[in-house]
C-alpha positions as YAML, in Angstrom:
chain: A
units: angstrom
residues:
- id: 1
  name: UNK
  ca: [106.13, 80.85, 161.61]
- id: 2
  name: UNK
  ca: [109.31, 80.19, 159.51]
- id: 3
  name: UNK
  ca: [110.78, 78.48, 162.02]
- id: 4
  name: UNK
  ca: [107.93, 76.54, 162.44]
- id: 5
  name: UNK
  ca: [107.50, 75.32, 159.14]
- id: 6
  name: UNK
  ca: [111.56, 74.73, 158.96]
- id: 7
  name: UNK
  ca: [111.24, 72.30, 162.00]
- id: 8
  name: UNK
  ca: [108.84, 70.46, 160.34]
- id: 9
  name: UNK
  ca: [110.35, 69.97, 157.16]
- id: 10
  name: UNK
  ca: [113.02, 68.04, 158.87]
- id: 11
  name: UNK
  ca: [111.00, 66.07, 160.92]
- id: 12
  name: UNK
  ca: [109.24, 64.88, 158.00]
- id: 13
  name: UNK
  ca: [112.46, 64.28, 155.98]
- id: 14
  name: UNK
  ca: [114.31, 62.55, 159.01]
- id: 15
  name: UNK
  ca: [110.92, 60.40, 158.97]
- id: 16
  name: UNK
  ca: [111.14, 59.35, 155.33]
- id: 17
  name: UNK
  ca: [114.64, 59.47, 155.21]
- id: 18
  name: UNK
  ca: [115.42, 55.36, 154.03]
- id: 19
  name: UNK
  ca: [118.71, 55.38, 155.46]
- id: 20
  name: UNK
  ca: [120.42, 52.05, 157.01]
- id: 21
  name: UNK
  ca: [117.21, 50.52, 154.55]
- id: 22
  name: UNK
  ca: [117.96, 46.80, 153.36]
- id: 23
  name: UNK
  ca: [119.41, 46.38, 150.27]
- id: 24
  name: UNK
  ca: [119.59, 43.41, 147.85]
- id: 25
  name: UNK
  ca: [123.21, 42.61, 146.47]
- id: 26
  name: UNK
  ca: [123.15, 39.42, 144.12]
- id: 27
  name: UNK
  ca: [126.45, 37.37, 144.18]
- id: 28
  name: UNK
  ca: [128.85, 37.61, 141.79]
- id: 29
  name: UNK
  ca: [128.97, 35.16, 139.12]
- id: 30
  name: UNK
  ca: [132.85, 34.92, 138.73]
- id: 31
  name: UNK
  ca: [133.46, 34.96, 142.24]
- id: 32
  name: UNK
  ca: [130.46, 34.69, 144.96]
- id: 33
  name: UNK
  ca: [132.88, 33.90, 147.77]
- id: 34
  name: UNK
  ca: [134.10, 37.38, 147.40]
- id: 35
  name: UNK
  ca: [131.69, 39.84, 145.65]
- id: 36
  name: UNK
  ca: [128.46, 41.11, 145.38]
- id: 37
  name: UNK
  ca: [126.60, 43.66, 143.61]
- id: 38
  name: UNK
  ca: [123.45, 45.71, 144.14]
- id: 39
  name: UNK
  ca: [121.84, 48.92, 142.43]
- id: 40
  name: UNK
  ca: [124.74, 51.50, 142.07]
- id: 41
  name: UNK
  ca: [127.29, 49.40, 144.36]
- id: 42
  name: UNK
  ca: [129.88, 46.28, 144.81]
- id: 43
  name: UNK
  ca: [130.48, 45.01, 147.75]
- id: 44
  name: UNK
  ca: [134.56, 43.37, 147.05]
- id: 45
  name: UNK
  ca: [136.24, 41.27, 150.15]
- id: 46
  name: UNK
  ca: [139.32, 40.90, 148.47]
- id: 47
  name: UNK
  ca: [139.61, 45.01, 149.97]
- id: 48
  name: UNK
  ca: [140.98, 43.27, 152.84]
- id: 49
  name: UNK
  ca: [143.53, 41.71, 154.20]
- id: 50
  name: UNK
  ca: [143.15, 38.10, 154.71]
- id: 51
  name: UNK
  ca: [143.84, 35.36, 155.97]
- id: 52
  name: UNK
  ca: [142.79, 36.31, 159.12]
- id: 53
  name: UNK
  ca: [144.64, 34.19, 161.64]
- id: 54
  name: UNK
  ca: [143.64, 33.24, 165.41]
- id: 55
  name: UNK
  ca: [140.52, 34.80, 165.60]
- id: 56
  name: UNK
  ca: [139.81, 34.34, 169.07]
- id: 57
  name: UNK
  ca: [137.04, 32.49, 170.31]
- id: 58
  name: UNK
  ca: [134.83, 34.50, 172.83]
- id: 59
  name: UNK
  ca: [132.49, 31.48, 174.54]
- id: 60
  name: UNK
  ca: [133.40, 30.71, 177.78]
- id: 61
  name: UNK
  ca: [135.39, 27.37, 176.90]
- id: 62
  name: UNK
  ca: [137.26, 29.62, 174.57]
- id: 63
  name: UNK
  ca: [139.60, 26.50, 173.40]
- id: 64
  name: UNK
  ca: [139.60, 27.33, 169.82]
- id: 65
  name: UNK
  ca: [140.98, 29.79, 167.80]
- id: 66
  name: UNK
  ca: [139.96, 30.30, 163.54]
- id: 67
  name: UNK
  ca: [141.44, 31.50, 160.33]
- id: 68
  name: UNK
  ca: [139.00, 33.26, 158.05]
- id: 69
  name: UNK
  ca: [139.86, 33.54, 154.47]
- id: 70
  name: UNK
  ca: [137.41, 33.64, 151.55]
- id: 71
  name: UNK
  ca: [140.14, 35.21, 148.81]
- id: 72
  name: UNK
  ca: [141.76, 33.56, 148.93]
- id: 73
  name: UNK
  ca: [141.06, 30.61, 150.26]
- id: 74
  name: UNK
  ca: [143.38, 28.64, 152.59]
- id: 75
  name: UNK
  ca: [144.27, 24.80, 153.40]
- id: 76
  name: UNK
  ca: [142.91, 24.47, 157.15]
- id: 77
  name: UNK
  ca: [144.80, 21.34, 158.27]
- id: 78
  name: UNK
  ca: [148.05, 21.26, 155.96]
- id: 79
  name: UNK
  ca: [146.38, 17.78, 153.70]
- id: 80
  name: UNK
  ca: [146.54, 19.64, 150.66]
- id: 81
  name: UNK
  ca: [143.09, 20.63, 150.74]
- id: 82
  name: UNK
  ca: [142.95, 24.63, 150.18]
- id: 83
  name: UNK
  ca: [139.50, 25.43, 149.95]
- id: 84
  name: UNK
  ca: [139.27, 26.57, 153.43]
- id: 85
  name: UNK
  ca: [136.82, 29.67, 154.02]
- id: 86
  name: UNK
  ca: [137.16, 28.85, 157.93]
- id: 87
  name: UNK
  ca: [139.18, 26.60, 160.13]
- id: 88
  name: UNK
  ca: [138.62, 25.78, 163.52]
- id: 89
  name: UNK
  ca: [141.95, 24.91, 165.36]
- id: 90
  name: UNK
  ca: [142.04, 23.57, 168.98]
- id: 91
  name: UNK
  ca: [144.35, 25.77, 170.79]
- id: 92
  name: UNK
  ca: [148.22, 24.46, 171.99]
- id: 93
  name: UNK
  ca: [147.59, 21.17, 169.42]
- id: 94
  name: UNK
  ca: [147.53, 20.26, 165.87]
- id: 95
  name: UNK
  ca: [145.71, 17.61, 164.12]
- id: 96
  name: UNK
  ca: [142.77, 18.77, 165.26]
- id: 97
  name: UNK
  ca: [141.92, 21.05, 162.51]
- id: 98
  name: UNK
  ca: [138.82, 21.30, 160.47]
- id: 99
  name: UNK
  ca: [137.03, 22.75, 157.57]
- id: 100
  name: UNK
  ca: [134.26, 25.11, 159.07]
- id: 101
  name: UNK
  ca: [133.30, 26.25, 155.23]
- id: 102
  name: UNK
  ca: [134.60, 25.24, 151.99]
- id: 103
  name: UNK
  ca: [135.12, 27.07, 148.58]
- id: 104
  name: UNK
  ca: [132.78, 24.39, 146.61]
- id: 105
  name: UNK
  ca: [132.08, 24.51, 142.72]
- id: 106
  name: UNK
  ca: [128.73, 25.97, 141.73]
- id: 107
  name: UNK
  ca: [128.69, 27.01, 145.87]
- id: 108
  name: UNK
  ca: [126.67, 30.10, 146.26]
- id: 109
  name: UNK
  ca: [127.16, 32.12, 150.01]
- id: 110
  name: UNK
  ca: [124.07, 33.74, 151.02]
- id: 111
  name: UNK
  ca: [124.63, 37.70, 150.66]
- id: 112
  name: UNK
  ca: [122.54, 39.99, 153.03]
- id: 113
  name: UNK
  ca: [123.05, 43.79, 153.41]
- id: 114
  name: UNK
  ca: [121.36, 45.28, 156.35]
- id: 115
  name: UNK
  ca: [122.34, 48.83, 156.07]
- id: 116
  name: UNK
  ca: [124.94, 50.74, 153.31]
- id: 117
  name: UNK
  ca: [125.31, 53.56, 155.51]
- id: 118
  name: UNK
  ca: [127.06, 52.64, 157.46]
- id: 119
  name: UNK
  ca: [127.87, 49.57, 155.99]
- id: 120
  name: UNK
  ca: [126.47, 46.50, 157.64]
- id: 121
  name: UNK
  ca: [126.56, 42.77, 155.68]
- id: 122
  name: UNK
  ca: [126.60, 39.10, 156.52]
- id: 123
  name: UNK
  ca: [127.77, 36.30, 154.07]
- id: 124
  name: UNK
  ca: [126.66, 33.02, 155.05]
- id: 125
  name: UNK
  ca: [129.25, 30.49, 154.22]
- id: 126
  name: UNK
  ca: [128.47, 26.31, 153.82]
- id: 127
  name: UNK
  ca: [130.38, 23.12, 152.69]
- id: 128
  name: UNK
  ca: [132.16, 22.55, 155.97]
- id: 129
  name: UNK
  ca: [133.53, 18.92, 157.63]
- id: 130
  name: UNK
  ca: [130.51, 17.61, 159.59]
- id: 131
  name: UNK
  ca: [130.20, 16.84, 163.14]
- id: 132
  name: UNK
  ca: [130.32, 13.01, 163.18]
- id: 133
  name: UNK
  ca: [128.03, 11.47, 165.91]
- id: 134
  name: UNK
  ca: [124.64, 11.35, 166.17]
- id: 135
  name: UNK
  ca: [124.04, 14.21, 164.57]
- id: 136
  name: UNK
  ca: [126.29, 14.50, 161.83]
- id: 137
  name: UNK
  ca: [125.89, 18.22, 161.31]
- id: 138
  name: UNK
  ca: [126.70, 20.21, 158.54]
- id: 139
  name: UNK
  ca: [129.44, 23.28, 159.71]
- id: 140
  name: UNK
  ca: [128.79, 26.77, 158.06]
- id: 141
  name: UNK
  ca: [130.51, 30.52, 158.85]
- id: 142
  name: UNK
  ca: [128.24, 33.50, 159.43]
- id: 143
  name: UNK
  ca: [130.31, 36.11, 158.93]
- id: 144
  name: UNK
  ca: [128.97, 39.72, 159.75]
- id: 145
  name: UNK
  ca: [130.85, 43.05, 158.29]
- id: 146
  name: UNK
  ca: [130.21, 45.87, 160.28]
- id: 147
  name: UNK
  ca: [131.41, 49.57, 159.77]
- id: 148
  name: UNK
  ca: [131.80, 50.14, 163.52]
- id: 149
  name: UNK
  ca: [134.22, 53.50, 164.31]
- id: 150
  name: UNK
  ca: [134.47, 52.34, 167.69]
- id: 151
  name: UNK
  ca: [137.09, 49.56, 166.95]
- id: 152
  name: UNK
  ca: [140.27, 49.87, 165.45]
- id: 153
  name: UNK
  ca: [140.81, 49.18, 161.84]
- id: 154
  name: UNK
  ca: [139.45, 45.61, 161.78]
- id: 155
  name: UNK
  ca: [138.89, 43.52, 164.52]
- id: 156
  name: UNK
  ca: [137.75, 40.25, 164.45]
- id: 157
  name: UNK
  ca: [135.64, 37.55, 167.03]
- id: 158
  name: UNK
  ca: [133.81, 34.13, 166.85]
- id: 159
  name: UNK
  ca: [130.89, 35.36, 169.01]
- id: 160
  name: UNK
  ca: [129.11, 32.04, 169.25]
- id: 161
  name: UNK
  ca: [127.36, 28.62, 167.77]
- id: 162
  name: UNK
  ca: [124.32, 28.11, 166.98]
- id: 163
  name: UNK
  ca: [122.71, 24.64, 165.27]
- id: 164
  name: UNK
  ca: [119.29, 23.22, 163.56]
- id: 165
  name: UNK
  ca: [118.60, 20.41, 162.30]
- id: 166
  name: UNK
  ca: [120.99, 20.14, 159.96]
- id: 167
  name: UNK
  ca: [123.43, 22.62, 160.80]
- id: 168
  name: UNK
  ca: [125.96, 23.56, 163.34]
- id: 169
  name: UNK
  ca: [126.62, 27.47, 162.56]
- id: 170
  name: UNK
  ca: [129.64, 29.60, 163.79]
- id: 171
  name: UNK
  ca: [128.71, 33.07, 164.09]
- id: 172
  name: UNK
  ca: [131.81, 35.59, 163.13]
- id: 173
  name: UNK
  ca: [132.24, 39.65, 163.61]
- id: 174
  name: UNK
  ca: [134.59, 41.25, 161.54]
- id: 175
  name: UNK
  ca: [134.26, 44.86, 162.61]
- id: 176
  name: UNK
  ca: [136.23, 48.09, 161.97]
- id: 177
  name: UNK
  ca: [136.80, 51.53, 159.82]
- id: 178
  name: UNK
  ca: [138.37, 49.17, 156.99]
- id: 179
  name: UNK
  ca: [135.21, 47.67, 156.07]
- id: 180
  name: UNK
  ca: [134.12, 51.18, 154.33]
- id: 181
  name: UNK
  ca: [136.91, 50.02, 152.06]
- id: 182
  name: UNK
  ca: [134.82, 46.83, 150.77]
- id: 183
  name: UNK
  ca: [131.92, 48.85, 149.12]
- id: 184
  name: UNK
  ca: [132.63, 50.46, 145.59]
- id: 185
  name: UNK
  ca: [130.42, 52.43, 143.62]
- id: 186
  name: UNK
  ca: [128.02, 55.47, 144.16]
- id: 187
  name: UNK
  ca: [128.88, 57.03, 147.71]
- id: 188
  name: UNK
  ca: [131.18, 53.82, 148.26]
- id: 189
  name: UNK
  ca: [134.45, 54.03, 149.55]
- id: 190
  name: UNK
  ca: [135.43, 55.80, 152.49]
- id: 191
  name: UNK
  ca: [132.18, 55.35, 154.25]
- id: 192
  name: UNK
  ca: [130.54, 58.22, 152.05]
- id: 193
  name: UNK
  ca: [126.41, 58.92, 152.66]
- id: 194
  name: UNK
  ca: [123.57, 57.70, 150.62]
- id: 195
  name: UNK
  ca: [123.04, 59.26, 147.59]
- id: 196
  name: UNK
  ca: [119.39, 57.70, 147.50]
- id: 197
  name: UNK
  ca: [118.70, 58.98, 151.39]
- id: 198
  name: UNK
  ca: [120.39, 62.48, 150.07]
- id: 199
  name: UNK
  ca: [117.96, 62.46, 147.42]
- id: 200
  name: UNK
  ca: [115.31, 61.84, 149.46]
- id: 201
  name: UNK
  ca: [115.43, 64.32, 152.38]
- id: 202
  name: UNK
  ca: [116.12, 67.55, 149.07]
- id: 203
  name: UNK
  ca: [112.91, 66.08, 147.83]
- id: 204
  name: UNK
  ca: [110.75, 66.03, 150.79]
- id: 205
  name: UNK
  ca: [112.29, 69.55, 152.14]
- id: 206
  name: UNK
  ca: [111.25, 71.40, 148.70]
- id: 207
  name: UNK
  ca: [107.87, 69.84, 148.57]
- id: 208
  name: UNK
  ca: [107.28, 71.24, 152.00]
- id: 209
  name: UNK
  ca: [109.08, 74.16, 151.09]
- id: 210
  name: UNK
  ca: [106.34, 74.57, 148.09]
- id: 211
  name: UNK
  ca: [103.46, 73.67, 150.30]
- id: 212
  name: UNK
  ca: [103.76, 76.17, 153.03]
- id: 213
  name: UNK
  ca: [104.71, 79.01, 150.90]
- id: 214
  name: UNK
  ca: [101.33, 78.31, 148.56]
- id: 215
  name: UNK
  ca: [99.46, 77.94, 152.01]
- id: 216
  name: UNK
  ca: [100.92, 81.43, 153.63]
- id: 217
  name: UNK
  ca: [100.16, 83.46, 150.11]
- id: 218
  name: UNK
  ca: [96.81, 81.69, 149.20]
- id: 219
  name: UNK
  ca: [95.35, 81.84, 153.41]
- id: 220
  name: UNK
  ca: [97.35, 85.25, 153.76]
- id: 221
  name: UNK
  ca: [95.51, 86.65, 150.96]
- id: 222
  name: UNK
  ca: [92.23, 85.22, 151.59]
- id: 223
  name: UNK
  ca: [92.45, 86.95, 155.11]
- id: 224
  name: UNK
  ca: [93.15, 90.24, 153.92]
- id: 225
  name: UNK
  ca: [90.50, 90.15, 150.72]
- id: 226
  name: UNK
  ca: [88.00, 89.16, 153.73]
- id: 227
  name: UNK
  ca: [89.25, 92.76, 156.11]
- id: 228
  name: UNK
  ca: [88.77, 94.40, 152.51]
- id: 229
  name: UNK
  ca: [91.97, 94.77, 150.90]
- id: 230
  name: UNK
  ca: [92.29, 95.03, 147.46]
- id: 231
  name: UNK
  ca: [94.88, 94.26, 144.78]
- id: 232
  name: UNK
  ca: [98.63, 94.06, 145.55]
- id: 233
  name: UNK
  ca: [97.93, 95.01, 148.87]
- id: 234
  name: UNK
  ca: [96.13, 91.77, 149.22]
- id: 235
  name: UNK
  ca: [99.20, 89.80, 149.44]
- id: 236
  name: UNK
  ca: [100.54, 89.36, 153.09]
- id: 237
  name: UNK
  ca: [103.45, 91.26, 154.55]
- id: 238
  name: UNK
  ca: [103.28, 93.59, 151.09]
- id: 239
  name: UNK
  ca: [105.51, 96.27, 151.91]
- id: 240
  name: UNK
  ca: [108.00, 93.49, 153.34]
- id: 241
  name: UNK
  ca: [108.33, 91.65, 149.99]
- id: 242
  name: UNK
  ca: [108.28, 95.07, 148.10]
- id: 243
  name: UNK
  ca: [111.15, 96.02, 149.92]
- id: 244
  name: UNK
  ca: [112.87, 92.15, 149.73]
- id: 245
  name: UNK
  ca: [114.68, 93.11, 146.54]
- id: 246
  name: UNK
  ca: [116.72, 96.52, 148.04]
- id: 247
  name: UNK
  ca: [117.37, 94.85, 151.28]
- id: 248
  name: UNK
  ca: [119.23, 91.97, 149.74]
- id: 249
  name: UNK
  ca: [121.06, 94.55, 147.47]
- id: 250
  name: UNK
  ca: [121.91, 96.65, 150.23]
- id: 251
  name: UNK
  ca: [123.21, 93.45, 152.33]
- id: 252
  name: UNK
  ca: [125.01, 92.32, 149.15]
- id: 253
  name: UNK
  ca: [126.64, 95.88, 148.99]
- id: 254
  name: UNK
  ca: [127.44, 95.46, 152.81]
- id: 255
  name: UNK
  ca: [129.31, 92.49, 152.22]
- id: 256
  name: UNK
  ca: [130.90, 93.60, 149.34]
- id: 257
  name: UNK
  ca: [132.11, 97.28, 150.28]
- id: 258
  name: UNK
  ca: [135.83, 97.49, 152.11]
- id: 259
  name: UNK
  ca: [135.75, 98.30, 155.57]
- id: 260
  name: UNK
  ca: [136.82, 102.00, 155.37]
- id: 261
  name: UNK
  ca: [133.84, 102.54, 153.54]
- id: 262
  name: UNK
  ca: [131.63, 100.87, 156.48]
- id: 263
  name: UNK
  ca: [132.40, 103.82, 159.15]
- id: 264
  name: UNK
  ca: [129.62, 105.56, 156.87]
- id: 265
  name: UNK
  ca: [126.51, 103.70, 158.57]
- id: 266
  name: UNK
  ca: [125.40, 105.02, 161.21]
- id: 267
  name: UNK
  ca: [126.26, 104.01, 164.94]
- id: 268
  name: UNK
  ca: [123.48, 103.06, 167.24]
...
C-alpha cells in the first residue's frame, strides 16, 4: 500500500511538474542586443565569447561562411560600418560581404525562451542589407541558444534560410555546455534546476502525502468501528503505531552504539 501510494505521488508530480515551461524574458533597455530579463533571471550574451568567426554553412551549396557578434558588434565588410550582428562572407573571396543584421538605434531583437532548464532561447535579429532584385528582401539572424551536453563547449552552424514576404531569414545554432553560463539569477549559472519546478513537485508530493494518510486513518477506522472495535483500538495497525516510537529509538540506538557493543543482539 505504501508503495503504492509513493508511486503515485510521483507520477502526479512528474505530471505537473512545469519544467522546460516557456518563459517570458523582456529585453533589456540598455542593451537588447545582449540581455534579457524574466521573473528571477537574466539571460547576458556578453557570457560568451564572441565574435564568432567562420561559422560554417551546413546547406548543400555550403559557399558561405558567417561571423556572429551581437557584443560587441563587428564591421562585416571592412567600410567602417561596425554594427554588424551577422555577416555573410562568400568563401575564398572578399568584397562580397554583407550585413545579415545590424545593431540599429531604438532596434529591439525579438527574445523567446523555450525552456530554462535546460536552457533553450532564440533572439531574432533584423536591420540587415537587402537582397536587391525583385524581391528586395529584408536579411534577419535567428539565432537559437541551446544547452546541449552532447557538443563540446560551444559549437556553432547556419542550419538554413528561410524567407516571406518580406524577409529572407538565416537560421543559426549556437549549441554547447557554455550556454548555462548566459543565464544569471535564481538556479542560473552552471545549468542549476528550477527552483519553480522544485517547488512544485515538494508541493504536490505533501498534498498527496496528506491525502492518503487522512484516507488510510479515516477508511481504516471506519472499517474497524463497523467489525466493532472501539476506542484506540479503532485506529488501523494499533499496536504497530504504539510500538512506532520504541522501534525508532531502538534503531536510533543501533546506529548509534559502537560495534563491540552490537555482538549483544542475538544471531539468527
Amino acid at each position: 500500500m505504501t508503495l503504492l501510494v509513493c508511486c503515485l505521488a510521483v507520477a502526479i508530480a512528474l505530471a505537473t511538474c512545469p519544467v522546460g515551461e516557456a518563459v517570458d524574458c523582456t529585453p533589456d533597455a540598455a542593451d537588447p542586443y545582449c540581455k534579457c530579463s524574466g521573473s528571477g533571471f537574466t539571460l547576458d550574451l556578453s557570457k560568451l565569447s564572441f565574435p564568432m568567426h567562420q561559422i560554417p554553412d551546413t546547406q548543400e551549396y555550403g559557399t558561405y561562411e558567417y561571423t556572429f557578434s551581437p557584443c560587441p558588434t563587428v564591421d562585416c565588410n571592412g567600410g567602417g560600418d561596425s554594427s554588424g550582428v551577422a555577416c555573410q562572407e562568400f568563401v575564398g573571396s572578399s568584397g562580397g560581404e554583407v550585413f545579415v543584421a545590424r545593431k540599429v538605434p531604438d532596434g529591439q531583437p525579438a527574445w523567446s525562451v523555450a525552456s530554462l532548464n535546460p536552457l533553450e532561447f532564440t533572439v531574432t535579429y533584423c536591420d540587415g542589407d537587402l537582397t536587391g532584385g525583385v524581391e528586395d528582401l529584408e536579411r534577419c539572424a535567428i539565432v537559437t541558444f541551446k544547452d546541449d551536453g552532447s557538443h563540446g563547449d560551444l559549437d556553432a552552424s547556419m542550419e538554413k534560410e528561410t524567407s516571406t514576404d518580406t524577409q529572407l531569414s538565416y537560421n543559426f545554432m549556437l549549441q554547447g555546455k557554455d550556454i548555462s553560463k548566459v543565464r544569471a539569477g535564481a538556479g542560473g549559472g552552471g545549468g542549476g534546476g528550477s527552483g519553480t519546478a522544485a517547488g512544485v513537485v515538494g508541493l504536490v508530493l505533501i498534498s498527496v502525502f496528506i491525502v492518503a494518510a487522512l484516507t488510510y486513518f479515516i477508511v481504516g477506522m471506519a472499517v474497524n468501528y463497523n467489525r466493532g472495535t472501539r476506542g484506540c483500538e479503532m485506529v488501523p495497525n494499533a499496536t504497530f503505531w504504539r510500538d512506532l516510537p520504541l522501534l525508532i529509538k531502538d534503531g536510533f540506538l543501533f546506529m548509534i552504539s559502537p560495534c563491540y557493543n552490537r555482538e549483544k543482539y542475538q544471531k539468527f
